[in-house]
Coordinates of C-alpha atoms in Angstrom, one line a residue:
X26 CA -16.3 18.8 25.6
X27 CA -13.0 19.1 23.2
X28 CA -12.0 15.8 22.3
X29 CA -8.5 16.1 24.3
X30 CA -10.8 16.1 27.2
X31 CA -12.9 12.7 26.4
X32 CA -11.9 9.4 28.1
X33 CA -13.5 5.6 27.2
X34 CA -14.4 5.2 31.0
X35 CA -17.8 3.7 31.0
X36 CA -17.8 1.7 28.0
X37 CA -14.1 0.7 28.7
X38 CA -15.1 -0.9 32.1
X39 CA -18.0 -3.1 29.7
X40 CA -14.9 -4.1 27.2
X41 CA -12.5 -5.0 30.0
X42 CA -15.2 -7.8 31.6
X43 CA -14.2 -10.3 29.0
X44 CA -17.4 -12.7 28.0
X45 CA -16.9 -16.3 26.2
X46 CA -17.6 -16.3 23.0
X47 CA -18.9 -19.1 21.1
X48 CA -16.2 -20.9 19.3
X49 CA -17.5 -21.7 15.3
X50 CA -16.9 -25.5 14.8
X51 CA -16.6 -24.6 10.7
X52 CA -14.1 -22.9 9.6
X53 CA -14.4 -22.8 5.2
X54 CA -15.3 -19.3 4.4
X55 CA -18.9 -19.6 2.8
X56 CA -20.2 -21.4 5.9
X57 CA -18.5 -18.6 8.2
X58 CA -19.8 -16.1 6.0
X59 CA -23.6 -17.2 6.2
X60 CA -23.1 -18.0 9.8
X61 CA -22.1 -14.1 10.1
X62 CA -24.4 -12.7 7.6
X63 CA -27.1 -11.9 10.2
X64 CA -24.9 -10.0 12.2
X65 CA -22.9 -8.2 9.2
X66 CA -26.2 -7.2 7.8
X67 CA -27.5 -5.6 11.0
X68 CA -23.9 -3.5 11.4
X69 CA -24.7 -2.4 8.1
X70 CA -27.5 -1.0 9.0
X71 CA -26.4 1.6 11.6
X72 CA -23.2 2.2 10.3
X73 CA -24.0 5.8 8.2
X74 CA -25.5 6.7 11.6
X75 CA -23.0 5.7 13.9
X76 CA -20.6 7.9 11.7
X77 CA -22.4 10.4 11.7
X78 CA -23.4 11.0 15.5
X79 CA -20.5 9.3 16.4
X80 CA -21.7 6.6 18.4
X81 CA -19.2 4.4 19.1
X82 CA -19.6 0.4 18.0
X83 CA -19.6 -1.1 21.8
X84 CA -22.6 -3.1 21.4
X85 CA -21.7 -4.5 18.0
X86 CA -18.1 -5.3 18.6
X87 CA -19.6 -7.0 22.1
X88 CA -21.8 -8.8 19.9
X89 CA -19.2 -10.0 17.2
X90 CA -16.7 -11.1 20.2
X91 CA -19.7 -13.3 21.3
X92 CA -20.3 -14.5 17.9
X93 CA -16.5 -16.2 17.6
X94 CA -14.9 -13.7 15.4
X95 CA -12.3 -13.0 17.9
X96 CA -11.2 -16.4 18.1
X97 CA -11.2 -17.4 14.3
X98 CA -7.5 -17.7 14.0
X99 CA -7.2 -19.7 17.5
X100 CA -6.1 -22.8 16.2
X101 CA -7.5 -25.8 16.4
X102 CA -5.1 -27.6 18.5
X103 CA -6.1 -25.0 21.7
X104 CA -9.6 -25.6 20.9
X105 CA -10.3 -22.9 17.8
X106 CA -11.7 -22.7 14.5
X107 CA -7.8 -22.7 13.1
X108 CA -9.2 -20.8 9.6
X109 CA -6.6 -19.5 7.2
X110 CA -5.6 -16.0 6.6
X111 CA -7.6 -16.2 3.6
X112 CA -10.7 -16.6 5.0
X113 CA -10.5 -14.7 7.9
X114 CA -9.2 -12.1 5.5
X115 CA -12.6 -12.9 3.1
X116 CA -14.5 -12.4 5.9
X117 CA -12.9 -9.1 7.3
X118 CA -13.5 -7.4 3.8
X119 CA -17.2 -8.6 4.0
X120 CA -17.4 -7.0 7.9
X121 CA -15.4 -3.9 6.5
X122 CA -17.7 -3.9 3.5
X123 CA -20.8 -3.7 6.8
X124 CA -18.6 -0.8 9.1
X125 CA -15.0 0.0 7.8
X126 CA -14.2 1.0 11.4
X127 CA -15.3 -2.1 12.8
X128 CA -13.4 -4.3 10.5
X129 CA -10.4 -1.9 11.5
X130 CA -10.3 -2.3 14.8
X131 CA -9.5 -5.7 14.8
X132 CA -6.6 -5.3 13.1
X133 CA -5.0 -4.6 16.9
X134 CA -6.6 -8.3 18.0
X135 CA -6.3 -9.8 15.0
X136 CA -2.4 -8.7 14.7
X137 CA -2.1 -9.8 18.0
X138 CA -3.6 -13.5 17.1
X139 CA -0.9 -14.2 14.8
X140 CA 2.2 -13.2 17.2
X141 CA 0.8 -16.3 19.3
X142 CA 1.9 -18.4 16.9
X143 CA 5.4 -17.9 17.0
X144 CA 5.6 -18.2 20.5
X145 CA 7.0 -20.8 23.0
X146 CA 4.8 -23.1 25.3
X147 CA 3.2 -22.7 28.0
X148 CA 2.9 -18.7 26.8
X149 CA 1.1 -19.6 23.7
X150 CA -0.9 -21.9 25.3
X151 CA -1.8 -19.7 28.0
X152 CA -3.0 -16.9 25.8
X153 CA -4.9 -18.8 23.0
X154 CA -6.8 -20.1 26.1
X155 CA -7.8 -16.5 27.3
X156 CA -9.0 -15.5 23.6
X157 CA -11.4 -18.6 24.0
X158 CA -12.1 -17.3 27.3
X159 CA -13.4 -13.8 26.1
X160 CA -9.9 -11.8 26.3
X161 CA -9.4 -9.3 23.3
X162 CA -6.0 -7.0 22.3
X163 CA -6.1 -4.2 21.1
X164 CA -2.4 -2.4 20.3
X165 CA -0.7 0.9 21.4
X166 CA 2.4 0.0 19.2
X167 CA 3.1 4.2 17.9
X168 CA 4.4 7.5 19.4
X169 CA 3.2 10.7 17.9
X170 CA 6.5 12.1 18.1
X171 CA 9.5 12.9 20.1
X172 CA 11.6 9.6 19.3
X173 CA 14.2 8.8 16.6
X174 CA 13.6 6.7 14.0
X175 CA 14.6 3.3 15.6
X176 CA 14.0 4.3 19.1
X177 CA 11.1 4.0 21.6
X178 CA 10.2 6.2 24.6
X179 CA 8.0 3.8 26.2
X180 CA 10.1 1.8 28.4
X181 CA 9.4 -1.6 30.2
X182 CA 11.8 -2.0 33.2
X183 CA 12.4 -5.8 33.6
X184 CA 12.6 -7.6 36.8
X185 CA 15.0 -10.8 37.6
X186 CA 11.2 -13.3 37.4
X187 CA 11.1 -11.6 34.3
X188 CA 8.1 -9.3 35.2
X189 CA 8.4 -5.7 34.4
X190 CA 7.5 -1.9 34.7
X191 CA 5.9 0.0 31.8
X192 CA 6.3 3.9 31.7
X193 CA 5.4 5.6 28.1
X194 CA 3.0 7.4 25.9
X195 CA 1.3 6.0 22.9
X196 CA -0.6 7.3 19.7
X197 CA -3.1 5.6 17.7
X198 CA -4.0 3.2 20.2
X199 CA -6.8 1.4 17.7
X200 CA -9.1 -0.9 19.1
X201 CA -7.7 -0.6 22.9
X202 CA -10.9 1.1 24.0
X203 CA -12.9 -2.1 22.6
X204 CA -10.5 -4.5 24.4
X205 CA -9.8 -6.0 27.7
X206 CA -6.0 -5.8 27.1
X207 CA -3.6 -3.6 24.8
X208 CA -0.5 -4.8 23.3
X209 CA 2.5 -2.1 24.1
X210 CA 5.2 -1.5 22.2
X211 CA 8.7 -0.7 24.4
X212 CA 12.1 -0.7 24.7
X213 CA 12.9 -3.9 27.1
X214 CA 15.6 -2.5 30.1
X215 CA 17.1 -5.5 31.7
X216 CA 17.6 -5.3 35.8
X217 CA 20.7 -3.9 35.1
X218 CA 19.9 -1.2 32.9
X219 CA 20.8 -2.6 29.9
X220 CA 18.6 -2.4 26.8
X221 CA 17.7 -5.2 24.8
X222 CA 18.4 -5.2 21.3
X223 CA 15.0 -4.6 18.9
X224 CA 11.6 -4.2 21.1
X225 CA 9.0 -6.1 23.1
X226 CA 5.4 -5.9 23.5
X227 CA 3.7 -5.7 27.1
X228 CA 0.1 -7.1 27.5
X229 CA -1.9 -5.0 30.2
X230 CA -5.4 -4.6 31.0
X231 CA -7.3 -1.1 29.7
X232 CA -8.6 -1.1 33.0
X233 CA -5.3 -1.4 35.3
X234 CA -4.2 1.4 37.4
X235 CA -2.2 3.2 35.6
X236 CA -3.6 2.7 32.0
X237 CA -5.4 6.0 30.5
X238 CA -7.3 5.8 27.0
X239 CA -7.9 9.1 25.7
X240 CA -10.3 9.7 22.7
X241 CA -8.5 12.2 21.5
X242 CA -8.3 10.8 17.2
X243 CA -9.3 13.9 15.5
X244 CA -8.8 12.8 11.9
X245 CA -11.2 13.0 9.0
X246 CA -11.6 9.6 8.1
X247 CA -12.3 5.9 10.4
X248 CA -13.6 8.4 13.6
X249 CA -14.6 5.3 15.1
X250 CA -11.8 3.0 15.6
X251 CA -11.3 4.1 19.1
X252 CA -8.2 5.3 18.3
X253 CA -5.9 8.4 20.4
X254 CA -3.9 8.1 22.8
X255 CA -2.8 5.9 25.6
X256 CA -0.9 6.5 28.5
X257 CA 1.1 4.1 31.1
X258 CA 2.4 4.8 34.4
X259 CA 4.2 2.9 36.5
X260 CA 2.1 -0.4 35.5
X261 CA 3.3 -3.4 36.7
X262 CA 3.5 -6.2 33.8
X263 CA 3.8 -10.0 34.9
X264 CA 6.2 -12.2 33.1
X265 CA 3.7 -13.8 31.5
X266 CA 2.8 -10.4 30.1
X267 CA 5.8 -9.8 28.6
X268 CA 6.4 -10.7 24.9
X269 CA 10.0 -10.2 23.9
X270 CA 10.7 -9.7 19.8
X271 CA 13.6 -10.8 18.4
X272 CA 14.6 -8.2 15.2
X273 CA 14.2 -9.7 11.8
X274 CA 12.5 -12.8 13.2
X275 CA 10.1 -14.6 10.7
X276 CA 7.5 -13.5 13.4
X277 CA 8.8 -9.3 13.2
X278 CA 8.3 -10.1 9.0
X279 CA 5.0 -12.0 9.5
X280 CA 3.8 -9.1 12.0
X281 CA 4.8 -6.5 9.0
X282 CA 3.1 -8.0 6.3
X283 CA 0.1 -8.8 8.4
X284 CA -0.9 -5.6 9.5
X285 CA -0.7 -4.1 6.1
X286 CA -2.4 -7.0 5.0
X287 CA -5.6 -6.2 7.2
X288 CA -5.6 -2.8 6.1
X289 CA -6.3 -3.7 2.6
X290 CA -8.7 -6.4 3.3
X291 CA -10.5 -2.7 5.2
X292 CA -9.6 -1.0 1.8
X293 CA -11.3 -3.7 -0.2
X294 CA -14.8 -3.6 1.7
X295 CA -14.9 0.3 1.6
X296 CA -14.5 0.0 -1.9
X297 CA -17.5 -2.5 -2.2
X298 CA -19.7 -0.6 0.5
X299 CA -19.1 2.3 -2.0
X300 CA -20.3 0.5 -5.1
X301 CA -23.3 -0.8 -3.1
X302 CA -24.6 2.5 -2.2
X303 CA -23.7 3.7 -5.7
X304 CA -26.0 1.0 -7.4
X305 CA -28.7 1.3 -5.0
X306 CA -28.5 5.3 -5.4
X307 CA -29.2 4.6 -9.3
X308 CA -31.8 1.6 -8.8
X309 CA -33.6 3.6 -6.7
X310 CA -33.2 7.3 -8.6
X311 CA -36.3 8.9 -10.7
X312 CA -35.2 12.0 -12.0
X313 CA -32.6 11.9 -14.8
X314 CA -31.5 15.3 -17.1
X315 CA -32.0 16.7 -20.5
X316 CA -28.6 16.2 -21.4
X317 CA -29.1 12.4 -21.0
X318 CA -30.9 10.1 -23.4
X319 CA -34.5 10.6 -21.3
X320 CA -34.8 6.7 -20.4
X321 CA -35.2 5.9 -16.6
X322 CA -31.8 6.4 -14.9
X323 CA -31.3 2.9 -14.4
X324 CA -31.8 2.4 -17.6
X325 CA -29.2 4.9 -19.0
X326 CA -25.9 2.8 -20.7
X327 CA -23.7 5.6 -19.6
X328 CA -24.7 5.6 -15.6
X329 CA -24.6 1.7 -16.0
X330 CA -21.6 1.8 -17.7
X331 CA -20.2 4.1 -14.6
X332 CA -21.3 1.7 -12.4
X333 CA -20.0 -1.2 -13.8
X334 CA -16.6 0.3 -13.9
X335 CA -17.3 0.9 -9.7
X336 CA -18.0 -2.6 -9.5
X337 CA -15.0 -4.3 -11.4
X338 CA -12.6 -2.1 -9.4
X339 CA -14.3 -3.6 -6.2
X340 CA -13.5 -7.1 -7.5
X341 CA -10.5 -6.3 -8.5
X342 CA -9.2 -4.6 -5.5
X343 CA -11.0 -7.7 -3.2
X344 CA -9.4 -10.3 -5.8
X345 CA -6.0 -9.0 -5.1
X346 CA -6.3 -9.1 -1.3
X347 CA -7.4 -12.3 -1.0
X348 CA -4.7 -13.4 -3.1
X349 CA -1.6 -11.7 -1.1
X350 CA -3.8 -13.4 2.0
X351 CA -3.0 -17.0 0.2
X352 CA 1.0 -15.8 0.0
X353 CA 0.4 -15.4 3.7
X354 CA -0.6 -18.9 4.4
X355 CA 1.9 -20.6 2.3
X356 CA 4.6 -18.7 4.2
X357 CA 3.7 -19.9 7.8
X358 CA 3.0 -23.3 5.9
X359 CA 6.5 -23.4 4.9
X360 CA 7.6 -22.1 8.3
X361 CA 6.2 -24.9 10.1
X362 CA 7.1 -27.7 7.4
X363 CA 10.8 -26.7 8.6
X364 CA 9.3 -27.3 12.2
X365 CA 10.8 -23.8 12.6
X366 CA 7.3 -21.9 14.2
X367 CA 8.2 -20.9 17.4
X368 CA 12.2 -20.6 16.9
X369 CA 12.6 -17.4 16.9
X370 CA 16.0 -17.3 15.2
X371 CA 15.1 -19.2 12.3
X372 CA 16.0 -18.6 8.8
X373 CA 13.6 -16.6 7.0
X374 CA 12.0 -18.7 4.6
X375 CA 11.4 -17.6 0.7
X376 CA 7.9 -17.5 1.2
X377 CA 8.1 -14.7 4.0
X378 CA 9.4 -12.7 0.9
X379 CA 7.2 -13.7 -1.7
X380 CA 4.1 -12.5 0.6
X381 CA 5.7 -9.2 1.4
X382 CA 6.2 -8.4 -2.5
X383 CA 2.7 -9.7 -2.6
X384 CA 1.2 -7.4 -0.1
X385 CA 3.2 -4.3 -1.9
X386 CA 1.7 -5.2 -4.9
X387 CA -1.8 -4.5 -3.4
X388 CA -0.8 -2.0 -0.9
X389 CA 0.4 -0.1 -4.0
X390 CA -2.6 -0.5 -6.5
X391 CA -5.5 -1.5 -3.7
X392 CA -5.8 2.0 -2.2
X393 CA -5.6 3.3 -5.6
X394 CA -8.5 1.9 -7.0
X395 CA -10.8 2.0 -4.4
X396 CA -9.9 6.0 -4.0
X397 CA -11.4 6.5 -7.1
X398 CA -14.1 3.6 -6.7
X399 CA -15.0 6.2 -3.9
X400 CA -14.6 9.3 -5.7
X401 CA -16.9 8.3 -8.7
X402 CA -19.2 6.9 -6.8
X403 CA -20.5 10.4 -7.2
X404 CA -20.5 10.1 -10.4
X405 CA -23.7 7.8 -10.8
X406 CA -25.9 10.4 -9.2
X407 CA -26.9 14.8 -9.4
X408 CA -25.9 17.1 -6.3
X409 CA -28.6 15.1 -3.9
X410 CA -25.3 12.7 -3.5
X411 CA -23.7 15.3 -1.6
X412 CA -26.3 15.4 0.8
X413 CA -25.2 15.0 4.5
X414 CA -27.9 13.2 5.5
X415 CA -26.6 10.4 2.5
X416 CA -22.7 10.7 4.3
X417 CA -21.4 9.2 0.9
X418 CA -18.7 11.0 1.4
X419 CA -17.5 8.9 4.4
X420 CA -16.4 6.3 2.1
X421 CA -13.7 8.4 0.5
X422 CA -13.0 9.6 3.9
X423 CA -12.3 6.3 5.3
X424 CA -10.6 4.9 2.3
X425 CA -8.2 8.0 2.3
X426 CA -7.8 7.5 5.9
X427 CA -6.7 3.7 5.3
X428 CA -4.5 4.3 2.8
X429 CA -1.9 6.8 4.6
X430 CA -1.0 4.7 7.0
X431 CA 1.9 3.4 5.5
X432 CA 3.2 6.2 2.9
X433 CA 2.7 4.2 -0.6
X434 CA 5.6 5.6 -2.4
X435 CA 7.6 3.5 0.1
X436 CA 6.0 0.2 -1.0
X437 CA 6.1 0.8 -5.0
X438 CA 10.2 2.0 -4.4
X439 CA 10.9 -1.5 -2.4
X440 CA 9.2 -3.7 -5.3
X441 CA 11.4 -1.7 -7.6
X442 CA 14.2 -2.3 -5.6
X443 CA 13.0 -6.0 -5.4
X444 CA 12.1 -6.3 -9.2
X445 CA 15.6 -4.5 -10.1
X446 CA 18.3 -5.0 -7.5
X447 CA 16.8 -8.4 -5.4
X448 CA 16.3 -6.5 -2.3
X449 CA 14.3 -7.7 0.2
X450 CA 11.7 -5.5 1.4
X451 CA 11.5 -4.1 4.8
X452 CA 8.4 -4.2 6.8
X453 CA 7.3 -1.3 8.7
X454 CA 8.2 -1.9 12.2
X455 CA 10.1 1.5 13.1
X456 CA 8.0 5.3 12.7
X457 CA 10.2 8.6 14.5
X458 CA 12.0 11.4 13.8
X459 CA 14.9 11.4 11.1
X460 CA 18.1 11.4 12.1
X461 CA 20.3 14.0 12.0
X462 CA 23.6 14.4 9.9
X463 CA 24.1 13.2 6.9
X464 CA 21.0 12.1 5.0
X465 CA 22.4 10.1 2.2
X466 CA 23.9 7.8 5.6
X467 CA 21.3 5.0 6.6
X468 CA 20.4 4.1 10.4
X469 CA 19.3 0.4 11.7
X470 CA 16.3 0.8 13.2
X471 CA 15.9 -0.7 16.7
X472 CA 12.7 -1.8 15.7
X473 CA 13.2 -3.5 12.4
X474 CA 11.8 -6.3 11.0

């Protein structure tokens, strides 16, 4: 069957019957983490095989839902853990470190968490409760083409009771199939056919009538994220559904620097998955060559010395996520010291600022060093490393994958522009075709931050 042809059908029906999960009553990191340690440790185990027979991770995200980590970020005034992005983001590089695609996945859910938080009662209060009820998001925010840059084809037709009609196509749908609901990104037509500045989101069931996941993702790298592409027709959306965005909200820059934030944190535990199987490869190794010293290879200063190099870009790389997680905290801290949360036409603060330059800092060197973590890795071992049946070459694969999301060159010309000129960066919010006409002439995109 080509992979145009293959739909989530089964396993999407298990996804869309949410199930409670068990809400953690800790919420510092090294608790969480040996709370999850069982669990990480057994998705460790099959996650070489799952890549490599493609077996989709059903039963393991099912089993991490159940676990609470869906619900870390639900604070604790609706009845959550309430951690901080920096140990939800500690504990998403030790889960990416177990399965890269797992760990990516929820970047849909755990991108959705955090737009919760800016918004208005009863909305917010209603949704946190249906996380701790078992509900999960995934996100169809991105076309594959066929728009202009600042425009959307997916379309959500409003109603005067503030319900709606979604119509539109979606790529890279990740984590929908795993979900019971999918955040959509549209254009937001009022009843009298008037569009509304910016974009909204609508929150639908994988399972309505109407809603089509396709597992269609054909590239080389994180196979397993469930994502392709998503279709919607004629689905009706109920008010409470709808989430509208206000452009260059703190919540659009929070959203921004979010998702590239979890992306990293996915960076950071390929990069120490790689240096594991690197030193266990050379713990475990007998043979060693003539050109060597003729010691035991894990004895040999120059493999060592390779795989010590591994290892400090692993910390580094995790060291620097965690800290553009802490800018991330501080921000929302400040936000809501202003008692400013969910107004969604609030001043910016400073701090929104500082944690975008932060995260553009490591989306610029993270991916770097954990590329060539990956690459070298194959340096510690002979031509056995390239074995198939090792898959060592998935880490690069993945890594790769992670780090063209958003095109780097982007990020290090905004922190120039930053260190040089003061200009804010923007967040990546709008992804079509260029514009025609003059290129030197810039265009507002609809669905800027």
């Amino acid at each position: 069957m080509s992979p145009s042809a293959r739909t989530f059908h089964d396993d999407v029906a298990i996804s869309a019957t949410p199930v409670a999960p068990h809400v953690p009553t800790i919420s510092d990191y090294h608790s969480l983490k040996d709370y999850f340690a069982p669990l990480f440790d057994s998705i460790a185990v099959g996650a070489s095989q799952r890549e490599q027979q493609r077996i989709l991770p059903f039963a393991e995200i099912r089993e991490l839902n159940q676990a609470g980590f869906s619900v870390l970020r639900v604070p604790t005034a609706y009845g959550g853990p309430g951690v901080s992005i920096e140990t939800f983001t500690r504990l998403l590089i030790d889960l990416a470190t177990a399965d890269a695609n797992i760990a990516h996945q929820y970047r849909s859910h755990a991108g959705f968490t955090e737009s919760l938080y800016f918004l208005p009662e009863p909305q917010r209060a209603v949704w946190f409760q249906r996380l701790l009820s078992g509900a999960t998001v995934g996100n169809a925010s991105t076309g594959i083409g066929g728009n202009t840059l600042g425009t959307l084809n997916t379309s959500l037709s409003l109603h005067p009771d503030g319900s709606g009609i979604l119509n539109g196509t979606k790529y890279y749908a990740t984590g929908s199939a795993f979900a019971s609901h999918t955040r959509v990104s549209a254009t937001l037509y009022n009843p009298d056919g008037s569009a509304q500045e910016g974009r909204g989101f609508a929150v639908v069931g994988v399972n309505d009538p109407g809603v089509e996941l396709l597992d269609d993702w054909d590239g080389f790298g994180q196979r397993l994220t469930s994502t392709g592409t998503a279709r919607f027709t004629d689905i009706t959306v109920p008010a409470t559904h709808v989430l509208p965005r206000v452009p260059g909200s703190p919540e659009a820059h929070h959203e921004a620097t979010f998702f590239q934030l979890v992306l990293l944190a996915v960076s950071a535990g390929i990069g120490a998955a790689a240096v594991h199987d690197a030193t266990s490869g050379v713990r475990q190794r007998k043979r060693t060559f003539n050109t060597g010293l003729g010691v035991p290879y894990r004895e040999d200063p120059l493999i060592l010395e390779t795989v010590g190099r591994l290892g400090a870009g692993a910390f580094t790389a995790r060291a620097t996520v965690i800290e553009a997680a802490r800018s991330l905290d501080s921000a929302l801290e400040a936000l809501a010291a202003r008692s400013q949360m969910h107004n969604a036409h609030a001043e910016v603060p400073e701090e929104f600022i500082t944690a975008q330059i932060a995260v553009a800092n490591a989306h610029v060197t993270v991916p770097e060093i954990v590329i060539k973590t990956c690459s070298d890795l194959f340096l510690t071992g002979g031509a056995s490393n390239t074995l198939r049946s090792k898959n060592l070459d998935r880490h690069w694969r993945n890594a790769q994958t992670v780090a063209t999301h958003n095109p780097i060159v982007f990020r290090a010309r905004a922190i120039g522009d930053w260190l040089v000129n003061g200009t804010a960066p923007e967040g990546l919010n709008a992804i079509g075709d260029a514009p025609t006409g003059n290129s030197s002439q810039t265009q507002t995109p609809q669905e800027h931050a």
